[in-house]
């Protein structure tokens, strides 16, 4: 068993974060004698249920001793709940005999967690079609309406289909900052034998340079 030569730690902080939006937290690294890059990600073992929170891999360069990690809160999180996420640092170290080993470090101490209170979402998207009937080789126009609230910027509207429900697709559309309405054209192909047991998702994504904001609505598919 190889012990990590570095530690990742933080200063306790708790504040509101909007569901559907990204949230960042600053961390520090005690490197010891380790001088290589460190991969930062959400830890394999969490102190609490992640509730759908995700985080992208971040690589900290060898010369850095602090970093900012970003998580994404899903738009369907329960407002008022406390969100706690733990991060993990992973790196390769060289042993005295020249062999290389992968080591990791994570902490579930409260000060080392990303702690936030879930607040209401900032953006809404509505699909004006709530139920759609599939037709082989057919298509359907789905008008969508976007409410940015206090946000500004262009937004991408796309269709997200569960992986086991292939046969339906739509090209994404981009709404300029001044527009709030658009339409997705759903196209159906090879859908006659599919068991439609889940809804499909209309997702809006807006990046304003400070955070990533996501809103979702759902369409039930029937035969």
GROMACS .gro file of C-alpha atoms in nm:
model
  223
    1UNK     CA    1   0.000   0.000   0.000
    2UNK     CA    2   0.141   0.338  -0.103
    3UNK     CA    3   0.056   0.652   0.092
    4UNK     CA    4  -0.012   0.975  -0.095
    5UNK     CA    5   0.272   1.227  -0.047
    6UNK     CA    6   0.029   1.517  -0.093
    7UNK     CA    7  -0.289   1.637   0.076
    8UNK     CA    8  -0.584   1.835  -0.059
    9UNK     CA    9  -0.761   2.060   0.188
   10UNK     CA   10  -0.998   2.353   0.213
   11UNK     CA   11  -1.129   2.621   0.445
   12UNK     CA   12  -1.487   2.560   0.560
   13UNK     CA   13  -1.745   2.759   0.370
   14UNK     CA   14  -2.118   2.718   0.314
   15UNK     CA   15  -2.337   2.935   0.094
   16UNK     CA   16  -2.636   2.918  -0.139
   17UNK     CA   17  -2.598   2.767  -0.486
   18UNK     CA   18  -2.870   2.759  -0.751
   19UNK     CA   19  -2.987   2.423  -0.877
   20UNK     CA   20  -2.914   2.389  -1.247
   21UNK     CA   21  -2.606   2.610  -1.215
   22UNK     CA   22  -2.239   2.543  -1.156
   23UNK     CA   23  -2.065   2.625  -0.828
   24UNK     CA   24  -1.694   2.663  -0.754
   25UNK     CA   25  -1.480   2.606  -0.447
   26UNK     CA   26  -1.116   2.689  -0.380
   27UNK     CA   27  -0.881   2.419  -0.248
   28UNK     CA   28  -0.518   2.403  -0.141
   29UNK     CA   29  -0.249   2.136  -0.185
   30UNK     CA   30   0.024   2.041   0.059
   31UNK     CA   31   0.260   1.873  -0.187
   32UNK     CA   32   0.530   1.750   0.047
   33UNK     CA   33   0.811   1.640  -0.185
   34UNK     CA   34   0.578   1.559  -0.475
   35UNK     CA   35   0.633   1.783  -0.779
   36UNK     CA   36   0.415   1.623  -1.046
   37UNK     CA   37   0.068   1.698  -1.185
   38UNK     CA   38  -0.237   1.600  -0.982
   39UNK     CA   39  -0.574   1.499  -1.125
   40UNK     CA   40  -0.870   1.635  -0.928
   41UNK     CA   41  -1.214   1.476  -0.954
   42UNK     CA   42  -1.516   1.391  -0.742
   43UNK     CA   43  -1.415   1.124  -0.492
   44UNK     CA   44  -1.511   0.759  -0.545
   45UNK     CA   45  -1.642   0.748  -0.188
   46UNK     CA   46  -1.863   1.034  -0.074
   47UNK     CA   47  -1.973   1.139   0.275
   48UNK     CA   48  -2.329   1.202   0.150
   49UNK     CA   49  -2.542   1.120  -0.154
   50UNK     CA   50  -2.432   1.338  -0.446
   51UNK     CA   51  -2.795   1.401  -0.550
   52UNK     CA   52  -2.692   1.415  -0.915
   53UNK     CA   53  -2.399   1.654  -0.872
   54UNK     CA   54  -2.124   1.610  -1.132
   55UNK     CA   55  -1.774   1.750  -1.176
   56UNK     CA   56  -1.526   1.745  -1.462
   57UNK     CA   57  -1.169   1.622  -1.433
   58UNK     CA   58  -0.921   1.899  -1.350
   59UNK     CA   59  -0.544   1.863  -1.386
   60UNK     CA   60  -0.338   2.078  -1.148
   61UNK     CA   61   0.007   2.162  -1.295
   62UNK     CA   62   0.322   2.064  -1.100
   63UNK     CA   63   0.394   2.422  -0.990
   64UNK     CA   64   0.048   2.498  -0.845
   65UNK     CA   65  -0.048   2.459  -0.480
   66UNK     CA   66  -0.410   2.574  -0.506
   67UNK     CA   67  -0.697   2.530  -0.749
   68UNK     CA   68  -1.066   2.602  -0.802
   69UNK     CA   69  -1.294   2.303  -0.861
   70UNK     CA   70  -1.631   2.336  -1.031
   71UNK     CA   71  -1.936   2.119  -0.971
   72UNK     CA   72  -2.263   2.120  -1.164
   73UNK     CA   73  -2.589   2.106  -0.972
   74UNK     CA   74  -2.871   1.933  -1.165
   75UNK     CA   75  -3.185   2.142  -1.227
   76UNK     CA   76  -3.408   1.894  -1.042
   77UNK     CA   77  -3.235   1.906  -0.700
   78UNK     CA   78  -3.459   1.962  -0.399
   79UNK     CA   79  -3.451   2.326  -0.286
   80UNK     CA   80  -3.338   2.377   0.072
   81UNK     CA   81  -3.129   2.062   0.099
   82UNK     CA   82  -2.763   2.073   0.191
   83UNK     CA   83  -2.530   1.953  -0.084
   84UNK     CA   84  -2.198   1.802   0.025
   85UNK     CA   85  -1.937   1.683  -0.226
   86UNK     CA   86  -1.589   1.544  -0.166
   87UNK     CA   87  -1.301   1.570  -0.412
   88UNK     CA   88  -1.010   1.335  -0.472
   89UNK     CA   89  -0.656   1.393  -0.591
   90UNK     CA   90  -0.489   1.124  -0.805
   91UNK     CA   91  -0.127   1.116  -0.922
   92UNK     CA   92   0.158   0.888  -1.023
   93UNK     CA   93   0.458   0.872  -0.791
   94UNK     CA   94   0.798   0.719  -0.856
   95UNK     CA   95   0.932   0.477  -0.596
   96UNK     CA   96   1.297   0.461  -0.487
   97UNK     CA   97   1.353   0.169  -0.728
   98UNK     CA   98   1.215   0.364  -1.025
   99UNK     CA   99   0.877   0.189  -1.037
  100UNK     CA  100   0.566   0.405  -1.074
  101UNK     CA  101   0.250   0.377  -0.867
  102UNK     CA  102  -0.087   0.551  -0.870
  103UNK     CA  103  -0.184   0.709  -0.539
  104UNK     CA  104  -0.490   0.906  -0.433
  105UNK     CA  105  -0.598   1.131  -0.151
  106UNK     CA  106  -0.944   1.234  -0.034
  107UNK     CA  107  -1.092   1.370   0.286
  108UNK     CA  108  -1.444   1.372   0.428
  109UNK     CA  109  -1.368   1.636   0.688
  110UNK     CA  110  -1.628   1.912   0.678
  111UNK     CA  111  -1.373   2.181   0.592
  112UNK     CA  112  -1.256   1.975   0.294
  113UNK     CA  113  -1.604   1.928   0.146
  114UNK     CA  114  -1.785   2.144  -0.110
  115UNK     CA  115  -2.084   2.251   0.100
  116UNK     CA  116  -2.375   2.452  -0.038
  117UNK     CA  117  -2.745   2.502   0.025
  118UNK     CA  118  -2.962   2.436  -0.280
  119UNK     CA  119  -3.146   2.749  -0.397
  120UNK     CA  120  -3.407   2.787  -0.676
  121UNK     CA  121  -3.290   2.772  -1.037
  122UNK     CA  122  -3.220   3.088  -1.235
  123UNK     CA  123  -3.346   2.975  -1.576
  124UNK     CA  124  -3.650   2.787  -1.706
  125UNK     CA  125  -3.729   2.611  -2.034
  126UNK     CA  126  -4.075   2.495  -2.136
  127UNK     CA  127  -4.157   2.249  -2.413
  128UNK     CA  128  -4.502   2.339  -2.541
  129UNK     CA  129  -4.557   1.974  -2.635
  130UNK     CA  130  -4.580   1.758  -2.322
  131UNK     CA  131  -4.686   1.432  -2.490
  132UNK     CA  132  -4.578   1.312  -2.835
  133UNK     CA  133  -4.699   1.019  -3.042
  134UNK     CA  134  -4.427   0.846  -3.242
  135UNK     CA  135  -4.475   0.774  -3.610
  136UNK     CA  136  -4.231   0.568  -3.814
  137UNK     CA  137  -4.019   0.801  -4.031
  138UNK     CA  138  -4.229   1.093  -3.908
  139UNK     CA  139  -4.137   1.425  -3.751
  140UNK     CA  140  -4.280   1.667  -3.496
  141UNK     CA  141  -4.221   2.036  -3.431
  142UNK     CA  142  -4.182   2.113  -3.060
  143UNK     CA  143  -4.199   2.486  -2.978
  144UNK     CA  144  -3.985   2.582  -2.678
  145UNK     CA  145  -3.988   2.890  -2.460
  146UNK     CA  146  -3.688   3.008  -2.256
  147UNK     CA  147  -3.702   3.227  -1.946
  148UNK     CA  148  -3.352   3.351  -1.863
  149UNK     CA  149  -3.458   3.546  -1.554
  150UNK     CA  150  -3.166   3.771  -1.461
  151UNK     CA  151  -2.923   3.580  -1.684
  152UNK     CA  152  -2.806   3.699  -2.023
  153UNK     CA  153  -2.639   3.533  -2.319
  154UNK     CA  154  -2.710   3.288  -2.597
  155UNK     CA  155  -2.857   2.952  -2.503
  156UNK     CA  156  -2.833   2.613  -2.670
  157UNK     CA  157  -3.153   2.406  -2.677
  158UNK     CA  158  -3.105   2.035  -2.736
  159UNK     CA  159  -3.283   1.703  -2.710
  160UNK     CA  160  -3.145   1.444  -2.468
  161UNK     CA  161  -3.265   1.087  -2.522
  162UNK     CA  162  -3.196   0.791  -2.286
  163UNK     CA  163  -2.934   0.561  -2.436
  164UNK     CA  164  -3.175   0.266  -2.465
  165UNK     CA  165  -3.433   0.472  -2.657
  166UNK     CA  166  -3.251   0.531  -2.983
  167UNK     CA  167  -3.458   0.616  -3.288
  168UNK     CA  168  -3.550   0.973  -3.207
  169UNK     CA  169  -3.327   1.277  -3.257
  170UNK     CA  170  -3.331   1.650  -3.317
  171UNK     CA  171  -3.070   1.903  -3.419
  172UNK     CA  172  -2.989   2.151  -3.145
  173UNK     CA  173  -3.077   2.518  -3.187
  174UNK     CA  174  -2.914   2.832  -3.048
  175UNK     CA  175  -3.124   3.119  -2.919
  176UNK     CA  176  -2.946   3.458  -2.940
  177UNK     CA  177  -2.942   3.669  -2.621
  178UNK     CA  178  -3.250   3.866  -2.727
  179UNK     CA  179  -3.465   3.567  -2.827
  180UNK     CA  180  -3.678   3.349  -2.599
  181UNK     CA  181  -3.862   3.124  -2.845
  182UNK     CA  182  -3.756   2.851  -3.084
  183UNK     CA  183  -3.851   2.503  -3.199
  184UNK     CA  184  -3.693   2.159  -3.209
  185UNK     CA  185  -3.780   1.927  -3.497
  186UNK     CA  186  -3.805   1.574  -3.361
  187UNK     CA  187  -3.741   1.300  -3.617
  188UNK     CA  188  -3.843   0.938  -3.568
  189UNK     CA  189  -3.675   0.640  -3.734
  190UNK     CA  190  -3.686   0.267  -3.654
  191UNK     CA  191  -3.911   0.326  -3.354
  192UNK     CA  192  -4.176   0.058  -3.404
  193UNK     CA  193  -4.016  -0.195  -3.167
  194UNK     CA  194  -3.903   0.045  -2.894
  195UNK     CA  195  -4.060   0.029  -2.548
  196UNK     CA  196  -4.101   0.396  -2.457
  197UNK     CA  197  -4.064   0.365  -2.079
  198UNK     CA  198  -3.892   0.698  -2.010
  199UNK     CA  199  -3.950   1.059  -2.112
  200UNK     CA  200  -3.712   1.249  -2.337
  201UNK     CA  201  -3.551   1.571  -2.216
  202UNK     CA  202  -3.544   1.919  -2.364
  203UNK     CA  203  -3.234   2.085  -2.219
  204UNK     CA  204  -3.127   2.450  -2.232
  205UNK     CA  205  -2.765   2.542  -2.156
  206UNK     CA  206  -2.637   2.897  -2.107
  207UNK     CA  207  -2.275   2.990  -2.040
  208UNK     CA  208  -2.233   3.348  -1.921
  209UNK     CA  209  -1.858   3.339  -1.850
  210UNK     CA  210  -1.917   3.300  -1.476
  211UNK     CA  211  -2.109   2.974  -1.458
  212UNK     CA  212  -2.291   2.710  -1.660
  213UNK     CA  213  -2.669   2.722  -1.625
  214UNK     CA  214  -2.897   2.433  -1.724
  215UNK     CA  215  -3.276   2.404  -1.738
  216UNK     CA  216  -3.480   2.102  -1.843
  217UNK     CA  217  -3.832   2.002  -1.941
  218UNK     CA  218  -3.968   1.662  -2.035
  219UNK     CA  219  -4.179   1.506  -2.310
  220UNK     CA  220  -4.365   1.178  -2.263
  221UNK     CA  221  -4.356   0.951  -2.568
  222UNK     CA  222  -4.658   0.735  -2.649
  223UNK     CA  223  -4.745   0.503  -2.937
   0.00000   0.00000   0.00000
